[in-house]
């Protein structure tokens, strides 16, 4: 099983490097000096890293590094991960309504509702849901991952607009995290 895992990792890494090398060149220097990507170190974390990372590094002819806290790295990461929340808002100005993908939330919008209004409404709901779930400290750290607007046309007239907006609390670490200290 370890050999199969190392085979799979090696193949995927080589494929990834090949795709990077085949990206279009935009500068003369890049054309003249073809880029070759080579692994210089294989770093592993997680309980199984000690079993396969040294083998992978040997095959790929590079250094191997598995931290002493590797077996608990995933747990440490989970312990300091910021809580996340995302939502999708769909608005239809022809129907004069909107709804969220969470908690059955819906409401009314005006016919002149715009993308900026949809983003503001999505942000308001994210902040409210974050507050209800005890995550309001992170609600201001948000990003939009979806912003779409479509005109609805019938005949030669615009009958309304559809908006789809996605917003999320940006993934990261909790505010209390101060880093790792060696003792």
mmCIF file with all atom_site columns, C-alpha atoms in Angstrom:
data_model
loop_
_atom_site.group_PDB
_atom_site.id
_atom_site.type_symbol
_atom_site.label_atom_id
_atom_site.label_alt_id
_atom_site.label_comp_id
_atom_site.label_asym_id
_atom_site.label_entity_id
_atom_site.label_seq_id
_atom_site.pdbx_PDB_ins_code
_atom_site.Cartn_x
_atom_site.Cartn_y
_atom_site.Cartn_z
_atom_site.occupancy
_atom_site.B_iso_or_equiv
_atom_site.pdbx_formal_charge
_atom_site.auth_seq_id
_atom_site.auth_comp_id
_atom_site.auth_asym_id
_atom_site.auth_atom_id
_atom_site.pdbx_PDB_model_num
ATOM 1   C CA . UNK A 1 1   ? 0.000   0.000  0.000   1.00 0.00 ? 1   UNK A CA 1
ATOM 2   C CA . UNK A 1 2   ? 2.833   2.391  0.826   1.00 0.00 ? 2   UNK A CA 1
ATOM 3   C CA . UNK A 1 3   ? 4.433   1.685  -2.563  1.00 0.00 ? 3   UNK A CA 1
ATOM 4   C CA . UNK A 1 4   ? 1.124   2.377  -4.340  1.00 0.00 ? 4   UNK A CA 1
ATOM 5   C CA . UNK A 1 5   ? 0.772   5.643  -2.438  1.00 0.00 ? 5   UNK A CA 1
ATOM 6   C CA . UNK A 1 6   ? 4.317   6.700  -3.353  1.00 0.00 ? 6   UNK A CA 1
ATOM 7   C CA . UNK A 1 7   ? 3.718   5.684  -7.000  1.00 0.00 ? 7   UNK A CA 1
ATOM 8   C CA . UNK A 1 8   ? 0.573   7.807  -7.112  1.00 0.00 ? 8   UNK A CA 1
ATOM 9   C CA . UNK A 1 9   ? 2.228   10.815 -5.464  1.00 0.00 ? 9   UNK A CA 1
ATOM 10  C CA . UNK A 1 10  ? 5.256   10.643 -7.740  1.00 0.00 ? 10  UNK A CA 1
ATOM 11  C CA . UNK A 1 11  ? 3.080   10.416 -10.856 1.00 0.00 ? 11  UNK A CA 1
ATOM 12  C CA . UNK A 1 12  ? 0.904   13.348 -9.776  1.00 0.00 ? 12  UNK A CA 1
ATOM 13  C CA . UNK A 1 13  ? 3.885   15.513 -8.862  1.00 0.00 ? 13  UNK A CA 1
ATOM 14  C CA . UNK A 1 14  ? 5.580   14.828 -12.190 1.00 0.00 ? 14  UNK A CA 1
ATOM 15  C CA . UNK A 1 15  ? 2.315   15.585 -14.053 1.00 0.00 ? 15  UNK A CA 1
ATOM 16  C CA . UNK A 1 16  ? 1.942   18.845 -12.134 1.00 0.00 ? 16  UNK A CA 1
ATOM 17  C CA . UNK A 1 17  ? 5.522   19.874 -12.966 1.00 0.00 ? 17  UNK A CA 1
ATOM 18  C CA . UNK A 1 18  ? 4.971   18.988 -16.628 1.00 0.00 ? 18  UNK A CA 1
ATOM 19  C CA . UNK A 1 19  ? 1.844   21.160 -16.780 1.00 0.00 ? 19  UNK A CA 1
ATOM 20  C CA . UNK A 1 20  ? 3.759   24.066 -15.216 1.00 0.00 ? 20  UNK A CA 1
ATOM 21  C CA . UNK A 1 21  ? 6.564   23.643 -17.738 1.00 0.00 ? 21  UNK A CA 1
ATOM 22  C CA . UNK A 1 22  ? 4.066   23.684 -20.613 1.00 0.00 ? 22  UNK A CA 1
ATOM 23  C CA . UNK A 1 23  ? 2.395   26.934 -19.575 1.00 0.00 ? 23  UNK A CA 1
ATOM 24  C CA . UNK A 1 24  ? 2.684   29.610 -22.281 1.00 0.00 ? 24  UNK A CA 1
ATOM 25  C CA . UNK A 1 25  ? 5.834   31.739 -22.233 1.00 0.00 ? 25  UNK A CA 1
ATOM 26  C CA . UNK A 1 26  ? 5.226   35.484 -22.397 1.00 0.00 ? 26  UNK A CA 1
ATOM 27  C CA . UNK A 1 27  ? 8.775   36.822 -22.338 1.00 0.00 ? 27  UNK A CA 1
ATOM 28  C CA . UNK A 1 28  ? 11.733  36.188 -24.645 1.00 0.00 ? 28  UNK A CA 1
ATOM 29  C CA . UNK A 1 29  ? 13.776  35.089 -21.619 1.00 0.00 ? 29  UNK A CA 1
ATOM 30  C CA . UNK A 1 30  ? 11.171  32.399 -20.849 1.00 0.00 ? 30  UNK A CA 1
ATOM 31  C CA . UNK A 1 31  ? 11.280  31.146 -24.440 1.00 0.00 ? 31  UNK A CA 1
ATOM 32  C CA . UNK A 1 32  ? 15.084  31.009 -24.596 1.00 0.00 ? 32  UNK A CA 1
ATOM 33  C CA . UNK A 1 33  ? 15.503  29.531 -21.113 1.00 0.00 ? 33  UNK A CA 1
ATOM 34  C CA . UNK A 1 34  ? 12.920  26.762 -21.025 1.00 0.00 ? 34  UNK A CA 1
ATOM 35  C CA . UNK A 1 35  ? 11.723  26.342 -17.484 1.00 0.00 ? 35  UNK A CA 1
ATOM 36  C CA . UNK A 1 36  ? 12.405  23.017 -15.798 1.00 0.00 ? 36  UNK A CA 1
ATOM 37  C CA . UNK A 1 37  ? 10.714  22.408 -12.488 1.00 0.00 ? 37  UNK A CA 1
ATOM 38  C CA . UNK A 1 38  ? 12.549  20.155 -10.066 1.00 0.00 ? 38  UNK A CA 1
ATOM 39  C CA . UNK A 1 39  ? 11.636  19.160 -6.549  1.00 0.00 ? 39  UNK A CA 1
ATOM 40  C CA . UNK A 1 40  ? 14.303  20.096 -4.016  1.00 0.00 ? 40  UNK A CA 1
ATOM 41  C CA . UNK A 1 41  ? 12.526  18.924 -0.862  1.00 0.00 ? 41  UNK A CA 1
ATOM 42  C CA . UNK A 1 42  ? 9.572   16.708 -0.008  1.00 0.00 ? 42  UNK A CA 1
ATOM 43  C CA . UNK A 1 43  ? 7.894   17.946 3.164   1.00 0.00 ? 43  UNK A CA 1
ATOM 44  C CA . UNK A 1 44  ? 5.306   15.782 4.845   1.00 0.00 ? 44  UNK A CA 1
ATOM 45  C CA . UNK A 1 45  ? 2.819   16.214 7.643   1.00 0.00 ? 45  UNK A CA 1
ATOM 46  C CA . UNK A 1 46  ? 0.246   13.873 9.086   1.00 0.00 ? 46  UNK A CA 1
ATOM 47  C CA . UNK A 1 47  ? 0.488   10.546 10.847  1.00 0.00 ? 47  UNK A CA 1
ATOM 48  C CA . UNK A 1 48  ? 1.521   8.589  7.732   1.00 0.00 ? 48  UNK A CA 1
ATOM 49  C CA . UNK A 1 49  ? 4.112   11.077 6.443   1.00 0.00 ? 49  UNK A CA 1
ATOM 50  C CA . UNK A 1 50  ? 7.026   9.277  8.080   1.00 0.00 ? 50  UNK A CA 1
ATOM 51  C CA . UNK A 1 51  ? 6.172   6.115  6.146   1.00 0.00 ? 51  UNK A CA 1
ATOM 52  C CA . UNK A 1 52  ? 6.015   7.528  2.629   1.00 0.00 ? 52  UNK A CA 1
ATOM 53  C CA . UNK A 1 53  ? 7.749   10.929 2.411   1.00 0.00 ? 53  UNK A CA 1
ATOM 54  C CA . UNK A 1 54  ? 11.312  9.522  2.731   1.00 0.00 ? 54  UNK A CA 1
ATOM 55  C CA . UNK A 1 55  ? 10.533  6.975  -0.028  1.00 0.00 ? 55  UNK A CA 1
ATOM 56  C CA . UNK A 1 56  ? 9.068   9.679  -2.252  1.00 0.00 ? 56  UNK A CA 1
ATOM 57  C CA . UNK A 1 57  ? 12.087  11.935 -1.688  1.00 0.00 ? 57  UNK A CA 1
ATOM 58  C CA . UNK A 1 58  ? 14.458  9.099  -2.548  1.00 0.00 ? 58  UNK A CA 1
ATOM 59  C CA . UNK A 1 59  ? 12.623  8.404  -5.817  1.00 0.00 ? 59  UNK A CA 1
ATOM 60  C CA . UNK A 1 60  ? 12.506  12.064 -6.749  1.00 0.00 ? 60  UNK A CA 1
ATOM 61  C CA . UNK A 1 61  ? 16.130  12.581 -5.748  1.00 0.00 ? 61  UNK A CA 1
ATOM 62  C CA . UNK A 1 62  ? 15.540  15.334 -3.233  1.00 0.00 ? 62  UNK A CA 1
ATOM 63  C CA . UNK A 1 63  ? 15.708  15.978 0.498   1.00 0.00 ? 63  UNK A CA 1
ATOM 64  C CA . UNK A 1 64  ? 13.054  14.638 2.835   1.00 0.00 ? 64  UNK A CA 1
ATOM 65  C CA . UNK A 1 65  ? 11.608  16.489 5.810   1.00 0.00 ? 65  UNK A CA 1
ATOM 66  C CA . UNK A 1 66  ? 9.013   15.166 8.244   1.00 0.00 ? 66  UNK A CA 1
ATOM 67  C CA . UNK A 1 67  ? 8.558   17.362 11.318  1.00 0.00 ? 67  UNK A CA 1
ATOM 68  C CA . UNK A 1 68  ? 8.623   15.753 14.757  1.00 0.00 ? 68  UNK A CA 1
ATOM 69  C CA . UNK A 1 69  ? 5.052   16.960 15.342  1.00 0.00 ? 69  UNK A CA 1
ATOM 70  C CA . UNK A 1 70  ? 3.924   15.526 12.022  1.00 0.00 ? 70  UNK A CA 1
ATOM 71  C CA . UNK A 1 71  ? 1.630   12.865 13.536  1.00 0.00 ? 71  UNK A CA 1
ATOM 72  C CA . UNK A 1 72  ? -0.507  15.540 15.199  1.00 0.00 ? 72  UNK A CA 1
ATOM 73  C CA . UNK A 1 73  ? -0.214  18.240 12.520  1.00 0.00 ? 73  UNK A CA 1
ATOM 74  C CA . UNK A 1 74  ? -3.754  17.745 11.225  1.00 0.00 ? 74  UNK A CA 1
ATOM 75  C CA . UNK A 1 75  ? -5.164  18.001 14.742  1.00 0.00 ? 75  UNK A CA 1
ATOM 76  C CA . UNK A 1 76  ? -3.129  21.142 15.378  1.00 0.00 ? 76  UNK A CA 1
ATOM 77  C CA . UNK A 1 77  ? -4.406  22.659 12.150  1.00 0.00 ? 77  UNK A CA 1
ATOM 78  C CA . UNK A 1 78  ? -7.990  21.817 13.026  1.00 0.00 ? 78  UNK A CA 1
ATOM 79  C CA . UNK A 1 79  ? -7.552  23.318 16.493  1.00 0.00 ? 79  UNK A CA 1
ATOM 80  C CA . UNK A 1 80  ? -6.519  26.727 15.162  1.00 0.00 ? 80  UNK A CA 1
ATOM 81  C CA . UNK A 1 81  ? -8.751  26.869 12.075  1.00 0.00 ? 81  UNK A CA 1
ATOM 82  C CA . UNK A 1 82  ? -11.167 29.748 11.883  1.00 0.00 ? 82  UNK A CA 1
ATOM 83  C CA . UNK A 1 83  ? -14.834 28.761 11.769  1.00 0.00 ? 83  UNK A CA 1
ATOM 84  C CA . UNK A 1 84  ? -16.203 29.195 8.274   1.00 0.00 ? 84  UNK A CA 1
ATOM 85  C CA . UNK A 1 85  ? -19.565 30.124 6.882   1.00 0.00 ? 85  UNK A CA 1
ATOM 86  C CA . UNK A 1 86  ? -20.662 30.711 3.320   1.00 0.00 ? 86  UNK A CA 1
ATOM 87  C CA . UNK A 1 87  ? -23.955 31.496 1.677   1.00 0.00 ? 87  UNK A CA 1
ATOM 88  C CA . UNK A 1 88  ? -25.449 31.936 -1.762  1.00 0.00 ? 88  UNK A CA 1
ATOM 89  C CA . UNK A 1 89  ? -28.013 34.608 -2.554  1.00 0.00 ? 89  UNK A CA 1
ATOM 90  C CA . UNK A 1 90  ? -30.243 34.382 -5.616  1.00 0.00 ? 90  UNK A CA 1
ATOM 91  C CA . UNK A 1 91  ? -32.316 37.445 -6.536  1.00 0.00 ? 91  UNK A CA 1
ATOM 92  C CA . UNK A 1 92  ? -34.869 37.872 -9.320  1.00 0.00 ? 92  UNK A CA 1
ATOM 93  C CA . UNK A 1 93  ? -36.039 41.424 -10.019 1.00 0.00 ? 93  UNK A CA 1
ATOM 94  C CA . UNK A 1 94  ? -38.886 40.246 -12.251 1.00 0.00 ? 94  UNK A CA 1
ATOM 95  C CA . UNK A 1 95  ? -40.316 38.237 -9.337  1.00 0.00 ? 95  UNK A CA 1
ATOM 96  C CA . UNK A 1 96  ? -39.150 40.972 -6.918  1.00 0.00 ? 96  UNK A CA 1
ATOM 97  C CA . UNK A 1 97  ? -37.734 38.339 -4.582  1.00 0.00 ? 97  UNK A CA 1
ATOM 98  C CA . UNK A 1 98  ? -34.549 36.808 -3.242  1.00 0.00 ? 98  UNK A CA 1
ATOM 99  C CA . UNK A 1 99  ? -33.650 33.709 -1.301  1.00 0.00 ? 99  UNK A CA 1
ATOM 100 C CA . UNK A 1 100 ? -30.620 32.266 0.430   1.00 0.00 ? 100 UNK A CA 1
ATOM 101 C CA . UNK A 1 101 ? -29.440 28.680 0.362   1.00 0.00 ? 101 UNK A CA 1
ATOM 102 C CA . UNK A 1 102 ? -29.491 28.639 4.193   1.00 0.00 ? 102 UNK A CA 1
ATOM 103 C CA . UNK A 1 103 ? -32.332 28.405 6.697   1.00 0.00 ? 103 UNK A CA 1
ATOM 104 C CA . UNK A 1 104 ? -35.081 29.104 4.154   1.00 0.00 ? 104 UNK A CA 1
ATOM 105 C CA . UNK A 1 105 ? -34.369 32.825 4.262   1.00 0.00 ? 105 UNK A CA 1
ATOM 106 C CA . UNK A 1 106 ? -36.124 34.869 1.582   1.00 0.00 ? 106 UNK A CA 1
ATOM 107 C CA . UNK A 1 107 ? -37.388 38.374 1.046   1.00 0.00 ? 107 UNK A CA 1
ATOM 108 C CA . UNK A 1 108 ? -38.401 41.074 -1.381  1.00 0.00 ? 108 UNK A CA 1
ATOM 109 C CA . UNK A 1 109 ? -36.289 43.226 -3.701  1.00 0.00 ? 109 UNK A CA 1
ATOM 110 C CA . UNK A 1 110 ? -37.212 46.163 -5.906  1.00 0.00 ? 110 UNK A CA 1
ATOM 111 C CA . UNK A 1 111 ? -37.286 46.130 -9.705  1.00 0.00 ? 111 UNK A CA 1
ATOM 112 C CA . UNK A 1 112 ? -34.243 48.452 -9.761  1.00 0.00 ? 112 UNK A CA 1
ATOM 113 C CA . UNK A 1 113 ? -32.169 46.144 -7.519  1.00 0.00 ? 113 UNK A CA 1
ATOM 114 C CA . UNK A 1 114 ? -28.532 45.992 -8.728  1.00 0.00 ? 114 UNK A CA 1
ATOM 115 C CA . UNK A 1 115 ? -25.463 43.782 -8.204  1.00 0.00 ? 115 UNK A CA 1
ATOM 116 C CA . UNK A 1 116 ? -24.105 46.161 -5.551  1.00 0.00 ? 116 UNK A CA 1
ATOM 117 C CA . UNK A 1 117 ? -27.416 45.778 -3.679  1.00 0.00 ? 117 UNK A CA 1
ATOM 118 C CA . UNK A 1 118 ? -27.202 41.978 -3.929  1.00 0.00 ? 118 UNK A CA 1
ATOM 119 C CA . UNK A 1 119 ? -23.665 42.028 -2.519  1.00 0.00 ? 119 UNK A CA 1
ATOM 120 C CA . UNK A 1 120 ? -24.700 44.300 0.342   1.00 0.00 ? 120 UNK A CA 1
ATOM 121 C CA . UNK A 1 121 ? -27.713 42.093 1.134   1.00 0.00 ? 121 UNK A CA 1
ATOM 122 C CA . UNK A 1 122 ? -25.562 38.935 1.082   1.00 0.00 ? 122 UNK A CA 1
ATOM 123 C CA . UNK A 1 123 ? -23.050 40.616 3.397   1.00 0.00 ? 123 UNK A CA 1
ATOM 124 C CA . UNK A 1 124 ? -25.821 41.664 5.792   1.00 0.00 ? 124 UNK A CA 1
ATOM 125 C CA . UNK A 1 125 ? -27.133 38.091 5.963   1.00 0.00 ? 125 UNK A CA 1
ATOM 126 C CA . UNK A 1 126 ? -23.630 36.648 6.423   1.00 0.00 ? 126 UNK A CA 1
ATOM 127 C CA . UNK A 1 127 ? -23.045 38.986 9.356   1.00 0.00 ? 127 UNK A CA 1
ATOM 128 C CA . UNK A 1 128 ? -26.412 38.123 10.906  1.00 0.00 ? 128 UNK A CA 1
ATOM 129 C CA . UNK A 1 129 ? -25.934 34.362 10.516  1.00 0.00 ? 129 UNK A CA 1
ATOM 130 C CA . UNK A 1 130 ? -22.384 34.629 11.868  1.00 0.00 ? 130 UNK A CA 1
ATOM 131 C CA . UNK A 1 131 ? -23.702 36.527 14.895  1.00 0.00 ? 131 UNK A CA 1
ATOM 132 C CA . UNK A 1 132 ? -26.347 33.853 15.550  1.00 0.00 ? 132 UNK A CA 1
ATOM 133 C CA . UNK A 1 133 ? -23.677 31.138 15.351  1.00 0.00 ? 133 UNK A CA 1
ATOM 134 C CA . UNK A 1 134 ? -21.160 32.888 17.597  1.00 0.00 ? 134 UNK A CA 1
ATOM 135 C CA . UNK A 1 135 ? -18.807 33.780 14.747  1.00 0.00 ? 135 UNK A CA 1
ATOM 136 C CA . UNK A 1 136 ? -19.362 37.520 14.499  1.00 0.00 ? 136 UNK A CA 1
ATOM 137 C CA . UNK A 1 137 ? -15.683 38.247 15.233  1.00 0.00 ? 137 UNK A CA 1
ATOM 138 C CA . UNK A 1 138 ? -14.895 36.788 11.803  1.00 0.00 ? 138 UNK A CA 1
ATOM 139 C CA . UNK A 1 139 ? -17.822 38.143 9.749   1.00 0.00 ? 139 UNK A CA 1
ATOM 140 C CA . UNK A 1 140 ? -15.938 41.288 8.742   1.00 0.00 ? 140 UNK A CA 1
ATOM 141 C CA . UNK A 1 141 ? -13.230 39.056 7.226   1.00 0.00 ? 141 UNK A CA 1
ATOM 142 C CA . UNK A 1 142 ? -15.277 38.003 4.220   1.00 0.00 ? 142 UNK A CA 1
ATOM 143 C CA . UNK A 1 143 ? -14.839 37.606 0.480   1.00 0.00 ? 143 UNK A CA 1
ATOM 144 C CA . UNK A 1 144 ? -17.172 37.242 -2.477  1.00 0.00 ? 144 UNK A CA 1
ATOM 145 C CA . UNK A 1 145 ? -16.540 34.068 -4.446  1.00 0.00 ? 145 UNK A CA 1
ATOM 146 C CA . UNK A 1 146 ? -19.441 34.456 -6.879  1.00 0.00 ? 146 UNK A CA 1
ATOM 147 C CA . UNK A 1 147 ? -20.859 37.573 -8.557  1.00 0.00 ? 147 UNK A CA 1
ATOM 148 C CA . UNK A 1 148 ? -23.143 36.983 -11.526 1.00 0.00 ? 148 UNK A CA 1
ATOM 149 C CA . UNK A 1 149 ? -25.793 39.108 -13.174 1.00 0.00 ? 149 UNK A CA 1
ATOM 150 C CA . UNK A 1 150 ? -28.034 38.102 -16.067 1.00 0.00 ? 150 UNK A CA 1
ATOM 151 C CA . UNK A 1 151 ? -30.577 40.181 -17.937 1.00 0.00 ? 151 UNK A CA 1
ATOM 152 C CA . UNK A 1 152 ? -33.898 38.463 -18.649 1.00 0.00 ? 152 UNK A CA 1
ATOM 153 C CA . UNK A 1 153 ? -35.064 39.381 -22.139 1.00 0.00 ? 153 UNK A CA 1
ATOM 154 C CA . UNK A 1 154 ? -38.492 38.743 -23.653 1.00 0.00 ? 154 UNK A CA 1
ATOM 155 C CA . UNK A 1 155 ? -38.944 39.903 -27.188 1.00 0.00 ? 155 UNK A CA 1
ATOM 156 C CA . UNK A 1 156 ? -36.897 43.070 -27.373 1.00 0.00 ? 156 UNK A CA 1
ATOM 157 C CA . UNK A 1 157 ? -37.344 44.153 -23.773 1.00 0.00 ? 157 UNK A CA 1
ATOM 158 C CA . UNK A 1 158 ? -35.443 43.568 -20.557 1.00 0.00 ? 158 UNK A CA 1
ATOM 159 C CA . UNK A 1 159 ? -37.978 42.083 -18.152 1.00 0.00 ? 159 UNK A CA 1
ATOM 160 C CA . UNK A 1 160 ? -35.713 41.897 -15.135 1.00 0.00 ? 160 UNK A CA 1
ATOM 161 C CA . UNK A 1 161 ? -32.389 40.685 -13.837 1.00 0.00 ? 161 UNK A CA 1
ATOM 162 C CA . UNK A 1 162 ? -31.119 37.601 -12.065 1.00 0.00 ? 162 UNK A CA 1
ATOM 163 C CA . UNK A 1 163 ? -28.312 37.875 -9.536  1.00 0.00 ? 163 UNK A CA 1
ATOM 164 C CA . UNK A 1 164 ? -26.262 35.124 -7.931  1.00 0.00 ? 164 UNK A CA 1
ATOM 165 C CA . UNK A 1 165 ? -23.858 36.179 -5.192  1.00 0.00 ? 165 UNK A CA 1
ATOM 166 C CA . UNK A 1 166 ? -21.700 33.950 -3.010  1.00 0.00 ? 166 UNK A CA 1
ATOM 167 C CA . UNK A 1 167 ? -19.932 35.222 0.096   1.00 0.00 ? 167 UNK A CA 1
ATOM 168 C CA . UNK A 1 168 ? -17.867 33.468 2.737   1.00 0.00 ? 168 UNK A CA 1
ATOM 169 C CA . UNK A 1 169 ? -15.824 34.094 5.834   1.00 0.00 ? 169 UNK A CA 1
ATOM 170 C CA . UNK A 1 170 ? -12.246 33.886 4.572   1.00 0.00 ? 170 UNK A CA 1
ATOM 171 C CA . UNK A 1 171 ? -10.572 30.647 5.693   1.00 0.00 ? 171 UNK A CA 1
ATOM 172 C CA . UNK A 1 172 ? -7.678  31.173 8.071   1.00 0.00 ? 172 UNK A CA 1
ATOM 173 C CA . UNK A 1 173 ? -6.651  30.760 11.680  1.00 0.00 ? 173 UNK A CA 1
ATOM 174 C CA . UNK A 1 174 ? -8.481  31.892 14.789  1.00 0.00 ? 174 UNK A CA 1
ATOM 175 C CA . UNK A 1 175 ? -7.743  35.373 16.101  1.00 0.00 ? 175 UNK A CA 1
ATOM 176 C CA . UNK A 1 176 ? -6.211  33.969 19.300  1.00 0.00 ? 176 UNK A CA 1
ATOM 177 C CA . UNK A 1 177 ? -3.499  32.020 17.445  1.00 0.00 ? 177 UNK A CA 1
ATOM 178 C CA . UNK A 1 178 ? -0.043  33.444 18.166  1.00 0.00 ? 178 UNK A CA 1
ATOM 179 C CA . UNK A 1 179 ? 2.109   30.946 16.282  1.00 0.00 ? 179 UNK A CA 1
ATOM 180 C CA . UNK A 1 180 ? 4.121   27.911 17.258  1.00 0.00 ? 180 UNK A CA 1
ATOM 181 C CA . UNK A 1 181 ? 6.696   28.235 20.007  1.00 0.00 ? 181 UNK A CA 1
ATOM 182 C CA . UNK A 1 182 ? 9.428   25.682 20.731  1.00 0.00 ? 182 UNK A CA 1
ATOM 183 C CA . UNK A 1 183 ? 9.755   24.861 24.393  1.00 0.00 ? 183 UNK A CA 1
#
